[in-house]
mmCIF file with all atom_site columns, C-alpha atoms in Angstrom:
data_model
loop_
_atom_site.group_PDB
_atom_site.id
_atom_site.type_symbol
_atom_site.label_atom_id
_atom_site.label_alt_id
_atom_site.label_comp_id
_atom_site.label_asym_id
_atom_site.label_entity_id
_atom_site.label_seq_id
_atom_site.pdbx_PDB_ins_code
_atom_site.Cartn_x
_atom_site.Cartn_y
_atom_site.Cartn_z
_atom_site.occupancy
_atom_site.B_iso_or_equiv
_atom_site.pdbx_formal_charge
_atom_site.auth_seq_id
_atom_site.auth_comp_id
_atom_site.auth_asym_id
_atom_site.auth_atom_id
_atom_site.pdbx_PDB_model_num
ATOM 1   C CA . LYS Z 1 1   ? 0.469  17.017  -4.910  1.00 68.00 ? 296 LYS Z CA 1
ATOM 2   C CA . ALA Z 1 2   ? 2.233  14.348  -6.918  1.00 81.00 ? 297 ALA Z CA 1
ATOM 3   C CA . GLY Z 1 3   ? 4.980  12.411  -5.207  1.00 92.00 ? 298 GLY Z CA 1
ATOM 4   C CA . VAL Z 1 4   ? 8.461  11.589  -6.433  1.00 95.00 ? 299 VAL Z CA 1
ATOM 5   C CA . THR Z 1 5   ? 8.336  9.649   -9.666  1.00 96.00 ? 300 THR Z CA 1
ATOM 6   C CA . GLN Z 1 6   ? 11.029 7.432   -11.102 1.00 97.00 ? 301 GLN Z CA 1
ATOM 7   C CA . THR Z 1 7   ? 11.291 5.903   -14.538 1.00 97.00 ? 302 THR Z CA 1
ATOM 8   C CA . PRO Z 1 8   ? 11.581 3.225   -15.589 1.00 97.00 ? 303 PRO Z CA 1
ATOM 9   C CA . ARG Z 1 9   ? 10.368 1.076   -12.690 1.00 96.00 ? 304 ARG Z CA 1
ATOM 10  C CA . TYR Z 1 10  ? 12.147 -2.025  -13.947 1.00 96.00 ? 305 TYR Z CA 1
ATOM 11  C CA . LEU Z 1 11  ? 15.145 -2.477  -16.175 1.00 96.00 ? 306 LEU Z CA 1
ATOM 12  C CA . ILE Z 1 12  ? 17.156 -5.437  -17.386 1.00 97.00 ? 307 ILE Z CA 1
ATOM 13  C CA . LYS Z 1 13  ? 20.600 -4.882  -18.879 1.00 97.00 ? 308 LYS Z CA 1
ATOM 14  C CA . THR Z 1 14  ? 23.659 -6.962  -19.648 1.00 97.00 ? 309 THR Z CA 1
ATOM 15  C CA . ARG Z 1 15  ? 27.195 -6.484  -18.405 1.00 97.00 ? 310 ARG Z CA 1
ATOM 16  C CA . GLY Z 1 16  ? 29.090 -3.727  -20.125 1.00 97.00 ? 311 GLY Z CA 1
ATOM 17  C CA . GLN Z 1 17  ? 26.019 -1.759  -21.116 1.00 97.00 ? 312 GLN Z CA 1
ATOM 18  C CA . GLN Z 1 18  ? 25.121 1.619   -19.713 1.00 97.00 ? 313 GLN Z CA 1
ATOM 19  C CA . VAL Z 1 19  ? 21.857 2.805   -18.209 1.00 97.00 ? 314 VAL Z CA 1
ATOM 20  C CA . THR Z 1 20  ? 20.152 6.097   -17.423 1.00 98.00 ? 315 THR Z CA 1
ATOM 21  C CA . LEU Z 1 21  ? 17.552 6.423   -14.702 1.00 98.00 ? 316 LEU Z CA 1
ATOM 22  C CA . SER Z 1 22  ? 15.249 9.386   -14.286 1.00 98.00 ? 317 SER Z CA 1
ATOM 23  C CA . CYS Z 1 23  ? 13.748 11.072  -11.224 1.00 98.00 ? 318 CYS Z CA 1
ATOM 24  C CA . SER Z 1 24  ? 11.145 13.822  -11.028 1.00 97.00 ? 319 SER Z CA 1
ATOM 25  C CA . PRO Z 1 25  ? 10.994 15.424  -7.568  1.00 96.00 ? 320 PRO Z CA 1
ATOM 26  C CA . ILE Z 1 26  ? 7.946  16.766  -5.807  1.00 95.00 ? 321 ILE Z CA 1
ATOM 27  C CA . SER Z 1 27  ? 6.967  20.127  -7.234  1.00 94.00 ? 322 SER Z CA 1
ATOM 28  C CA . GLY Z 1 28  ? 8.925  22.870  -5.487  1.00 92.00 ? 323 GLY Z CA 1
ATOM 29  C CA . HIS Z 1 29  ? 11.637 20.557  -4.194  1.00 92.00 ? 324 HIS Z CA 1
ATOM 30  C CA . ARG Z 1 30  ? 15.073 21.529  -5.411  1.00 91.00 ? 325 ARG Z CA 1
ATOM 31  C CA . SER Z 1 31  ? 17.171 18.862  -3.721  1.00 91.00 ? 326 SER Z CA 1
ATOM 32  C CA . VAL Z 1 32  ? 17.429 15.386  -5.201  1.00 93.00 ? 327 VAL Z CA 1
ATOM 33  C CA . SER Z 1 33  ? 19.423 12.524  -3.731  1.00 92.00 ? 328 SER Z CA 1
ATOM 34  C CA . TRP Z 1 34  ? 20.138 9.101   -5.170  1.00 94.00 ? 329 TRP Z CA 1
ATOM 35  C CA . TYR Z 1 35  ? 20.609 5.847   -3.267  1.00 93.00 ? 330 TYR Z CA 1
ATOM 36  C CA . GLN Z 1 36  ? 21.446 2.257   -4.083  1.00 95.00 ? 331 GLN Z CA 1
ATOM 37  C CA . GLN Z 1 37  ? 19.714 -0.435  -2.068  1.00 94.00 ? 332 GLN Z CA 1
ATOM 38  C CA . THR Z 1 38  ? 20.790 -4.081  -1.985  1.00 91.00 ? 333 THR Z CA 1
ATOM 39  C CA . PRO Z 1 39  ? 19.789 -6.823  0.461   1.00 83.00 ? 334 PRO Z CA 1
ATOM 40  C CA . GLY Z 1 40  ? 23.307 -7.205  1.806   1.00 81.00 ? 335 GLY Z CA 1
ATOM 41  C CA . GLN Z 1 41  ? 24.380 -3.570  2.027   1.00 83.00 ? 336 GLN Z CA 1
ATOM 42  C CA . GLY Z 1 42  ? 21.110 -1.815  2.688   1.00 85.00 ? 337 GLY Z CA 1
ATOM 43  C CA . LEU Z 1 43  ? 20.760 1.764   1.514   1.00 89.00 ? 338 LEU Z CA 1
ATOM 44  C CA . GLN Z 1 44  ? 23.899 3.501   0.331   1.00 90.00 ? 339 GLN Z CA 1
ATOM 45  C CA . PHE Z 1 45  ? 24.121 7.141   -0.603  1.00 88.00 ? 340 PHE Z CA 1
ATOM 46  C CA . LEU Z 1 46  ? 25.218 7.881   -4.160  1.00 93.00 ? 341 LEU Z CA 1
ATOM 47  C CA . PHE Z 1 47  ? 24.984 11.667  -4.565  1.00 89.00 ? 342 PHE Z CA 1
ATOM 48  C CA . GLU Z 1 48  ? 22.909 14.733  -3.904  1.00 90.00 ? 343 GLU Z CA 1
ATOM 49  C CA . TYR Z 1 49  ? 22.042 17.579  -6.241  1.00 93.00 ? 344 TYR Z CA 1
ATOM 50  C CA . PHE Z 1 50  ? 20.695 21.001  -5.453  1.00 90.00 ? 345 PHE Z CA 1
ATOM 51  C CA . SER Z 1 51  ? 20.072 23.741  -7.992  1.00 91.00 ? 346 SER Z CA 1
ATOM 52  C CA . GLU Z 1 52  ? 21.862 21.744  -10.700 1.00 93.00 ? 347 GLU Z CA 1
ATOM 53  C CA . THR Z 1 53  ? 25.013 21.359  -8.587  1.00 92.00 ? 348 THR Z CA 1
ATOM 54  C CA . GLN Z 1 54  ? 26.318 18.191  -7.016  1.00 91.00 ? 349 GLN Z CA 1
ATOM 55  C CA . ARG Z 1 55  ? 26.651 18.987  -3.324  1.00 86.00 ? 350 ARG Z CA 1
ATOM 56  C CA . ASN Z 1 56  ? 27.584 15.647  -1.886  1.00 83.00 ? 351 ASN Z CA 1
ATOM 57  C CA . LYS Z 1 57  ? 28.877 12.336  -3.168  1.00 86.00 ? 352 LYS Z CA 1
ATOM 58  C CA . GLY Z 1 58  ? 29.079 8.865   -1.685  1.00 86.00 ? 353 GLY Z CA 1
ATOM 59  C CA . ASN Z 1 59  ? 31.803 6.276   -2.108  1.00 87.00 ? 354 ASN Z CA 1
ATOM 60  C CA . PHE Z 1 60  ? 30.935 4.908   -5.504  1.00 94.00 ? 355 PHE Z CA 1
ATOM 61  C CA . PRO Z 1 61  ? 33.198 4.528   -8.542  1.00 95.00 ? 356 PRO Z CA 1
ATOM 62  C CA . GLY Z 1 62  ? 33.201 7.061   -11.345 1.00 95.00 ? 357 GLY Z CA 1
ATOM 63  C CA . ARG Z 1 63  ? 30.978 4.781   -13.427 1.00 97.00 ? 358 ARG Z CA 1
ATOM 64  C CA . PHE Z 1 64  ? 28.128 6.259   -11.413 1.00 97.00 ? 359 PHE Z CA 1
ATOM 65  C CA . SER Z 1 65  ? 27.283 9.812   -12.388 1.00 96.00 ? 360 SER Z CA 1
ATOM 66  C CA . GLY Z 1 66  ? 24.333 12.111  -12.270 1.00 96.00 ? 361 GLY Z CA 1
ATOM 67  C CA . ARG Z 1 67  ? 23.022 15.493  -13.170 1.00 96.00 ? 362 ARG Z CA 1
ATOM 68  C CA . GLN Z 1 68  ? 20.168 17.804  -12.375 1.00 97.00 ? 363 GLN Z CA 1
ATOM 69  C CA . PHE Z 1 69  ? 18.267 19.998  -14.764 1.00 97.00 ? 364 PHE Z CA 1
ATOM 70  C CA . SER Z 1 70  ? 16.902 23.497  -14.274 1.00 95.00 ? 365 SER Z CA 1
ATOM 71  C CA . ASN Z 1 71  ? 13.437 22.076  -13.526 1.00 94.00 ? 366 ASN Z CA 1
ATOM 72  C CA . SER Z 1 72  ? 15.013 19.998  -10.693 1.00 95.00 ? 367 SER Z CA 1
ATOM 73  C CA . ARG Z 1 73  ? 14.512 16.727  -12.512 1.00 97.00 ? 368 ARG Z CA 1
ATOM 74  C CA . SER Z 1 74  ? 17.520 14.478  -12.155 1.00 97.00 ? 369 SER Z CA 1
ATOM 75  C CA . GLU Z 1 75  ? 19.113 11.639  -14.046 1.00 98.00 ? 370 GLU Z CA 1
ATOM 76  C CA . MET Z 1 76  ? 21.550 9.026   -12.910 1.00 97.00 ? 371 MET Z CA 1
ATOM 77  C CA . ASN Z 1 77  ? 23.828 7.181   -15.297 1.00 97.00 ? 372 ASN Z CA 1
ATOM 78  C CA . VAL Z 1 78  ? 25.773 3.985   -14.771 1.00 97.00 ? 373 VAL Z CA 1
ATOM 79  C CA . SER Z 1 79  ? 28.299 3.042   -17.408 1.00 95.00 ? 374 SER Z CA 1
ATOM 80  C CA . THR Z 1 80  ? 29.965 -0.315  -18.035 1.00 96.00 ? 375 THR Z CA 1
ATOM 81  C CA . LEU Z 1 81  ? 27.460 -2.192  -15.917 1.00 97.00 ? 376 LEU Z CA 1
ATOM 82  C CA . GLU Z 1 82  ? 28.640 -4.962  -13.638 1.00 97.00 ? 377 GLU Z CA 1
ATOM 83  C CA . LEU Z 1 83  ? 26.654 -7.793  -12.088 1.00 96.00 ? 378 LEU Z CA 1
ATOM 84  C CA . GLY Z 1 84  ? 27.060 -6.157  -8.696  1.00 95.00 ? 379 GLY Z CA 1
ATOM 85  C CA . ASP Z 1 85  ? 25.173 -3.096  -9.901  1.00 97.00 ? 380 ASP Z CA 1
ATOM 86  C CA . SER Z 1 86  ? 21.930 -5.054  -9.712  1.00 96.00 ? 381 SER Z CA 1
ATOM 87  C CA . ALA Z 1 87  ? 19.937 -3.186  -7.088  1.00 96.00 ? 382 ALA Z CA 1
ATOM 88  C CA . LEU Z 1 88  ? 17.006 -0.965  -6.324  1.00 96.00 ? 383 LEU Z CA 1
ATOM 89  C CA . TYR Z 1 89  ? 17.917 2.643   -7.123  1.00 97.00 ? 384 TYR Z CA 1
ATOM 90  C CA . LEU Z 1 90  ? 15.982 5.152   -5.073  1.00 96.00 ? 385 LEU Z CA 1
ATOM 91  C CA . CYS Z 1 91  ? 15.611 8.838   -5.569  1.00 95.00 ? 386 CYS Z CA 1
ATOM 92  C CA . ALA Z 1 92  ? 14.514 11.232  -2.826  1.00 92.00 ? 387 ALA Z CA 1
ATOM 93  C CA . SER Z 1 93  ? 13.604 14.885  -2.911  1.00 92.00 ? 388 SER Z CA 1
ATOM 94  C CA . SER Z 1 94  ? 13.430 17.600  -0.289  1.00 88.00 ? 389 SER Z CA 1
ATOM 95  C CA . LEU Z 1 95  ? 12.941 21.337  -0.135  1.00 86.00 ? 390 LEU Z CA 1
ATOM 96  C CA . SER Z 1 96  ? 16.439 22.192  0.991   1.00 78.00 ? 391 SER Z CA 1
ATOM 97  C CA . PRO Z 1 97  ? 19.815 20.529  0.592   1.00 72.00 ? 392 PRO Z CA 1
ATOM 98  C CA . GLY Z 1 98  ? 21.708 18.627  3.213   1.00 64.00 ? 393 GLY Z CA 1
ATOM 99  C CA . LEU Z 1 99  ? 20.763 15.151  4.301   1.00 56.00 ? 394 LEU Z CA 1
ATOM 100 C CA . ALA Z 1 100 ? 21.009 16.229  7.918   1.00 43.00 ? 395 ALA Z CA 1
ATOM 101 C CA . GLY Z 1 101 ? 18.672 19.183  7.657   1.00 42.00 ? 396 GLY Z CA 1
ATOM 102 C CA . ALA Z 1 102 ? 16.745 19.031  10.889  1.00 42.00 ? 397 ALA Z CA 1
ATOM 103 C CA . GLY Z 1 103 ? 13.039 19.018  10.257  1.00 46.00 ? 398 GLY Z CA 1
ATOM 104 C CA . ASP Z 1 104 ? 13.407 18.698  6.508   1.00 69.00 ? 399 ASP Z CA 1
ATOM 105 C CA . THR Z 1 105 ? 11.941 15.441  5.367   1.00 79.00 ? 400 THR Z CA 1
ATOM 106 C CA . GLN Z 1 106 ? 13.113 13.494  2.368   1.00 84.00 ? 401 GLN Z CA 1
ATOM 107 C CA . TYR Z 1 107 ? 10.424 11.956  0.213   1.00 90.00 ? 402 TYR Z CA 1
ATOM 108 C CA . PHE Z 1 108 ? 11.403 8.829   -1.648  1.00 92.00 ? 403 PHE Z CA 1
ATOM 109 C CA . GLY Z 1 109 ? 10.211 7.582   -4.984  1.00 95.00 ? 404 GLY Z CA 1
ATOM 110 C CA . PRO Z 1 110 ? 9.251  3.950   -5.594  1.00 94.00 ? 405 PRO Z CA 1
ATOM 111 C CA . GLY Z 1 111 ? 12.645 3.148   -7.083  1.00 96.00 ? 406 GLY Z CA 1
ATOM 112 C CA . THR Z 1 112 ? 13.966 1.587   -10.260 1.00 97.00 ? 407 THR Z CA 1
ATOM 113 C CA . ARG Z 1 113 ? 14.768 -2.105  -10.034 1.00 96.00 ? 408 ARG Z CA 1
ATOM 114 C CA . LEU Z 1 114 ? 17.883 -2.706  -12.160 1.00 97.00 ? 409 LEU Z CA 1
ATOM 115 C CA . THR Z 1 115 ? 18.927 -6.246  -13.025 1.00 97.00 ? 410 THR Z CA 1
ATOM 116 C CA . VAL Z 1 116 ? 22.264 -6.805  -14.714 1.00 97.00 ? 411 VAL Z CA 1
ATOM 117 C CA . LEU Z 1 117 ? 22.684 -10.166 -16.467 1.00 96.00 ? 412 LEU Z CA 1
ATOM 118 C CA . LYS L 2 1   ? 34.376 4.191   10.447  1.00 71.00 ? 266 LYS L CA 1
ATOM 119 C CA . ASN L 2 2   ? 30.867 5.385   11.196  1.00 71.00 ? 267 ASN L CA 1
ATOM 120 C CA . GLN L 2 3   ? 28.450 2.540   11.680  1.00 90.00 ? 268 GLN L CA 1
ATOM 121 C CA . VAL L 2 4   ? 24.767 2.012   12.359  1.00 94.00 ? 269 VAL L CA 1
ATOM 122 C CA . GLU L 2 5   ? 23.712 -1.379  13.625  1.00 95.00 ? 270 GLU L CA 1
ATOM 123 C CA . GLN L 2 6   ? 20.126 -2.469  13.936  1.00 96.00 ? 271 GLN L CA 1
ATOM 124 C CA . SER L 2 7   ? 18.658 -5.353  15.833  1.00 96.00 ? 272 SER L CA 1
ATOM 125 C CA . PRO L 2 8   ? 17.012 -7.703  15.472  1.00 96.00 ? 273 PRO L CA 1
ATOM 126 C CA . GLN L 2 9   ? 17.491 -8.359  11.762  1.00 95.00 ? 274 GLN L CA 1
ATOM 127 C CA . SER L 2 10  ? 13.989 -9.761  11.556  1.00 96.00 ? 275 SER L CA 1
ATOM 128 C CA . LEU L 2 11  ? 11.037 -10.088 13.856  1.00 97.00 ? 276 LEU L CA 1
ATOM 129 C CA . ILE L 2 12  ? 7.648  -11.796 13.762  1.00 98.00 ? 277 ILE L CA 1
ATOM 130 C CA . ILE L 2 13  ? 4.931  -10.650 16.152  1.00 97.00 ? 278 ILE L CA 1
ATOM 131 C CA . LEU L 2 14  ? 1.232  -11.213 16.585  1.00 97.00 ? 279 LEU L CA 1
ATOM 132 C CA . GLU L 2 15  ? -1.196 -8.511  15.585  1.00 97.00 ? 280 GLU L CA 1
ATOM 133 C CA . GLY L 2 16  ? -2.012 -6.274  18.530  1.00 97.00 ? 281 GLY L CA 1
ATOM 134 C CA . LYS L 2 17  ? 1.283  -6.846  20.309  1.00 98.00 ? 282 LYS L CA 1
ATOM 135 C CA . ASN L 2 18  ? 3.946  -4.209  20.953  1.00 98.00 ? 283 ASN L CA 1
ATOM 136 C CA . CYS L 2 19  ? 7.529  -4.409  19.788  1.00 98.00 ? 284 CYS L CA 1
ATOM 137 C CA . THR L 2 20  ? 10.770 -2.465  20.047  1.00 98.00 ? 285 THR L CA 1
ATOM 138 C CA . LEU L 2 21  ? 13.461 -2.153  17.418  1.00 98.00 ? 286 LEU L CA 1
ATOM 139 C CA . GLN L 2 22  ? 16.989 -1.110  18.308  1.00 98.00 ? 287 GLN L CA 1
ATOM 140 C CA . CYS L 2 23  ? 19.563 1.086   16.612  1.00 98.00 ? 288 CYS L CA 1
ATOM 141 C CA . ASN L 2 24  ? 23.123 1.592   17.874  1.00 97.00 ? 289 ASN L CA 1
ATOM 142 C CA . TYR L 2 25  ? 25.467 3.977   16.143  1.00 95.00 ? 290 TYR L CA 1
ATOM 143 C CA . THR L 2 26  ? 29.027 5.200   16.261  1.00 93.00 ? 291 THR L CA 1
ATOM 144 C CA . VAL L 2 27  ? 28.527 8.240   14.029  1.00 85.00 ? 292 VAL L CA 1
ATOM 145 C CA . SER L 2 28  ? 30.342 11.283  15.311  1.00 84.00 ? 293 SER L CA 1
ATOM 146 C CA . PRO L 2 29  ? 29.785 14.169  15.402  1.00 86.00 ? 294 PRO L CA 1
ATOM 147 C CA . PHE L 2 30  ? 26.095 13.488  15.583  1.00 86.00 ? 295 PHE L CA 1
ATOM 148 C CA . SER L 2 31  ? 23.531 15.659  13.856  1.00 84.00 ? 296 SER L CA 1
ATOM 149 C CA . ASN L 2 32  ? 20.253 13.769  13.772  1.00 87.00 ? 297 ASN L CA 1
ATOM 150 C CA . LEU L 2 33  ? 18.717 10.326  13.641  1.00 92.00 ? 298 LEU L CA 1
ATOM 151 C CA . ARG L 2 34  ? 15.787 9.292   11.496  1.00 92.00 ? 299 ARG L CA 1
ATOM 152 C CA . TRP L 2 35  ? 13.606 6.219   11.373  1.00 95.00 ? 300 TRP L CA 1
ATOM 153 C CA . TYR L 2 36  ? 12.087 5.175   8.062   1.00 95.00 ? 301 TYR L CA 1
ATOM 154 C CA . LYS L 2 37  ? 9.471  2.579   7.218   1.00 96.00 ? 302 LYS L CA 1
ATOM 155 C CA . GLN L 2 38  ? 9.840  0.790   3.891   1.00 95.00 ? 303 GLN L CA 1
ATOM 156 C CA . ASP L 2 39  ? 7.037  -1.348  2.566   1.00 94.00 ? 304 ASP L CA 1
ATOM 157 C CA . THR L 2 40  ? 7.980  -4.090  0.122   1.00 90.00 ? 305 THR L CA 1
ATOM 158 C CA . GLY L 2 41  ? 8.435  -2.681  -3.370  1.00 85.00 ? 306 GLY L CA 1
ATOM 159 C CA . ARG L 2 42  ? 8.194  0.926   -2.254  1.00 89.00 ? 307 ARG L CA 1
ATOM 160 C CA . GLY L 2 43  ? 10.525 3.707   -1.198  1.00 91.00 ? 308 GLY L CA 1
ATOM 161 C CA . PRO L 2 44  ? 11.160 4.493   2.477   1.00 92.00 ? 309 PRO L CA 1
ATOM 162 C CA . VAL L 2 45  ? 8.804  6.842   4.297   1.00 92.00 ? 310 VAL L CA 1
ATOM 163 C CA . SER L 2 46  ? 10.021 9.033   7.123   1.00 90.00 ? 311 SER L CA 1
ATOM 164 C CA . LEU L 2 47  ? 8.561  8.236   10.555  1.00 94.00 ? 312 LEU L CA 1
ATOM 165 C CA . THR L 2 48  ? 10.548 10.433  12.926  1.00 92.00 ? 313 THR L CA 1
ATOM 166 C CA . ILE L 2 49  ? 13.590 12.650  13.068  1.00 89.00 ? 314 ILE L CA 1
ATOM 167 C CA . MET L 2 50  ? 15.409 13.523  16.270  1.00 90.00 ? 315 MET L CA 1
ATOM 168 C CA . THR L 2 51  ? 18.230 15.917  16.991  1.00 87.00 ? 316 THR L CA 1
ATOM 169 C CA . PHE L 2 52  ? 20.739 15.755  19.807  1.00 84.00 ? 317 PHE L CA 1
ATOM 170 C CA . SER L 2 53  ? 18.495 17.501  22.320  1.00 88.00 ? 318 SER L CA 1
ATOM 171 C CA . GLU L 2 54  ? 15.425 15.345  21.744  1.00 89.00 ? 319 GLU L CA 1
ATOM 172 C CA . ASN L 2 55  ? 14.837 12.188  23.758  1.00 92.00 ? 320 ASN L CA 1
ATOM 173 C CA . THR L 2 56  ? 11.476 11.094  22.428  1.00 95.00 ? 321 THR L CA 1
ATOM 174 C CA . LYS L 2 57  ? 9.432  11.668  19.303  1.00 95.00 ? 322 LYS L CA 1
ATOM 175 C CA . SER L 2 58  ? 6.080  10.130  18.512  1.00 95.00 ? 323 SER L CA 1
ATOM 176 C CA . ASN L 2 59  ? 4.189  9.608   15.286  1.00 94.00 ? 324 ASN L CA 1
ATOM 177 C CA . GLY L 2 60  ? 0.906  7.878   15.992  1.00 96.00 ? 325 GLY L CA 1
ATOM 178 C CA . ARG L 2 61  ? 1.628  4.379   17.249  1.00 97.00 ? 326 ARG L CA 1
ATOM 179 C CA . TYR L 2 62  ? 5.350  4.839   16.592  1.00 97.00 ? 327 TYR L CA 1
ATOM 180 C CA . THR L 2 63  ? 7.561  6.251   19.349  1.00 97.00 ? 328 THR L CA 1
ATOM 181 C CA . ALA L 2 64  ? 11.270 6.788   18.850  1.00 97.00 ? 329 ALA L CA 1
ATOM 182 C CA . THR L 2 65  ? 13.703 7.386   21.683  1.00 97.00 ? 330 THR L CA 1
ATOM 183 C CA . LEU L 2 66  ? 17.245 8.649   21.565  1.00 96.00 ? 331 LEU L CA 1
ATOM 184 C CA . ASP L 2 67  ? 20.056 8.405   24.111  1.00 95.00 ? 332 ASP L CA 1
ATOM 185 C CA . ALA L 2 68  ? 22.861 10.479  22.660  1.00 91.00 ? 333 ALA L CA 1
ATOM 186 C CA . ASP L 2 69  ? 25.192 9.567   25.516  1.00 92.00 ? 334 ASP L CA 1
ATOM 187 C CA . THR L 2 70  ? 25.053 5.843   24.826  1.00 94.00 ? 335 THR L CA 1
ATOM 188 C CA . LYS L 2 71  ? 24.426 6.379   21.106  1.00 94.00 ? 336 LYS L CA 1
ATOM 189 C CA . GLN L 2 72  ? 21.345 4.258   21.084  1.00 96.00 ? 337 GLN L CA 1
ATOM 190 C CA . SER L 2 73  ? 17.890 4.713   19.647  1.00 97.00 ? 338 SER L CA 1
ATOM 191 C CA . SER L 2 74  ? 14.795 2.583   19.717  1.00 98.00 ? 339 SER L CA 1
ATOM 192 C CA . LEU L 2 75  ? 11.545 2.525   17.790  1.00 98.00 ? 340 LEU L CA 1
ATOM 193 C CA . HIS L 2 76  ? 8.576  1.266   19.742  1.00 98.00 ? 341 HIS L CA 1
ATOM 194 C CA . ILE L 2 77  ? 5.457  0.164   17.898  1.00 98.00 ? 342 ILE L CA 1
ATOM 195 C CA . THR L 2 78  ? 2.299  -0.029  19.956  1.00 98.00 ? 343 THR L CA 1
ATOM 196 C CA . ALA L 2 79  ? -0.690 -2.269  19.219  1.00 97.00 ? 344 ALA L CA 1
ATOM 197 C CA . SER L 2 80  ? 0.805  -3.561  15.973  1.00 97.00 ? 345 SER L CA 1
ATOM 198 C CA . GLN L 2 81  ? -1.283 -3.883  12.842  1.00 97.00 ? 346 GLN L CA 1
ATOM 199 C CA . LEU L 2 82  ? -0.833 -6.022  9.751   1.00 97.00 ? 347 LEU L CA 1
ATOM 200 C CA . SER L 2 83  ? 0.089  -2.857  7.838   1.00 97.00 ? 348 SER L CA 1
ATOM 201 C CA . ASP L 2 84  ? 3.118  -2.421  10.094  1.00 97.00 ? 349 ASP L CA 1
ATOM 202 C CA . SER L 2 85  ? 4.763  -5.304  8.247   1.00 98.00 ? 350 SER L CA 1
ATOM 203 C CA . ALA L 2 86  ? 7.744  -3.622  6.608   1.00 97.00 ? 351 ALA L CA 1
ATOM 204 C CA . SER L 2 87  ? 11.430 -2.928  6.973   1.00 96.00 ? 352 SER L CA 1
ATOM 205 C CA . TYR L 2 88  ? 12.402 -0.233  9.459   1.00 97.00 ? 353 TYR L CA 1
ATOM 206 C CA . ILE L 2 89  ? 15.587 1.638   8.712   1.00 95.00 ? 354 ILE L CA 1
ATOM 207 C CA . CYS L 2 90  ? 17.615 3.769   11.101  1.00 95.00 ? 355 CYS L CA 1
ATOM 208 C CA . VAL L 2 91  ? 19.616 6.593   9.516   1.00 92.00 ? 356 VAL L CA 1
ATOM 209 C CA . VAL L 2 92  ? 22.170 8.727   11.330  1.00 90.00 ? 357 VAL L CA 1
ATOM 210 C CA . SER L 2 93  ? 23.475 12.005  9.923   1.00 85.00 ? 358 SER L CA 1
ATOM 211 C CA . GLU L 2 94  ? 26.874 13.348  10.695  1.00 81.00 ? 359 GLU L CA 1
ATOM 212 C CA . GLY L 2 95  ? 27.268 16.930  11.845  1.00 75.00 ? 360 GLY L CA 1
ATOM 213 C CA . GLY L 2 96  ? 27.685 19.384  9.009   1.00 65.00 ? 361 GLY L CA 1
ATOM 214 C CA . TYR L 2 97  ? 25.370 17.258  6.845   1.00 54.00 ? 362 TYR L CA 1
ATOM 215 C CA . GLN L 2 98  ? 28.217 15.875  4.873   1.00 62.00 ? 363 GLN L CA 1
ATOM 216 C CA . LYS L 2 99  ? 27.479 12.210  5.480   1.00 74.00 ? 364 LYS L CA 1
ATOM 217 C CA . VAL L 2 100 ? 24.700 9.874   6.367   1.00 80.00 ? 365 VAL L CA 1
ATOM 218 C CA . THR L 2 101 ? 24.988 6.279   7.480   1.00 86.00 ? 366 THR L CA 1
ATOM 219 C CA . PHE L 2 102 ? 22.154 3.812   7.046   1.00 89.00 ? 367 PHE L CA 1
ATOM 220 C CA . GLY L 2 103 ? 21.408 0.723   9.044   1.00 92.00 ? 368 GLY L CA 1
ATOM 221 C CA . ILE L 2 104 ? 20.556 -2.431  7.128   1.00 93.00 ? 369 ILE L CA 1
ATOM 222 C CA . GLY L 2 105 ? 17.105 -2.396  8.670   1.00 95.00 ? 370 GLY L CA 1
ATOM 223 C CA . THR L 2 106 ? 14.863 -4.643  10.712  1.00 97.00 ? 371 THR L CA 1
ATOM 224 C CA . LYS L 2 107 ? 12.283 -6.648  8.812   1.00 96.00 ? 372 LYS L CA 1
ATOM 225 C CA . LEU L 2 108 ? 9.070  -6.804  10.811  1.00 98.00 ? 373 LEU L CA 1
ATOM 226 C CA . GLN L 2 109 ? 6.275  -9.200  10.032  1.00 98.00 ? 374 GLN L CA 1
ATOM 227 C CA . VAL L 2 110 ? 2.961  -8.866  11.837  1.00 98.00 ? 375 VAL L CA 1
ATOM 228 C CA . ILE L 2 111 ? 0.811  -11.963 11.637  1.00 97.00 ? 376 ILE L CA 1
ATOM 229 C CA . PRO L 2 112 ? -2.881 -12.378 12.466  1.00 96.00 ? 377 PRO L CA 1
#
């Protein structure tokens, strides 16, 4: 069974540009969550999608948005990039929604390393 | 504000030795606590998940403990191996699964 895949793996952009990251969950998983990881802040929750609906959102500005398609694949978009957006963006999938679902494990992808110059 | 603090920030141990990583949290109401292992350049992998009623959970050489009264958890690694070199992240979920709080992680290096 294939794991969570994320594309692209690496990305370099300049300030002011926008970027779209893609995540394909494990087959059969309908919940997809996005996280930002930086050395100073650690992992921070961006948002969670289940059945094409955003169920939960972290404390990030509106420049960060996402969506989920009917096949459970998800995209994350960041507009008007800032230097501080440089980070590893991780996607995780699980069978059911809710980050606190007891016994339901989240499976993470390898991440997309975004560098903003 | 809900917080998860992990200690130490980094740790170097000799192969074959045991070690214990700590996680203290202030998240309330508590739902569950997870430990993840993250190898360099890869996404985190779940090691254990514990709910309020569980005190101990093992996964091979990894044993997690939880004291919900003192809001402390520990991850004990037995007979460390070079492949244990990674960051270990503690994650606490708030009741109602509306929020999760991540620790910054402990970076473990196992040397021969």
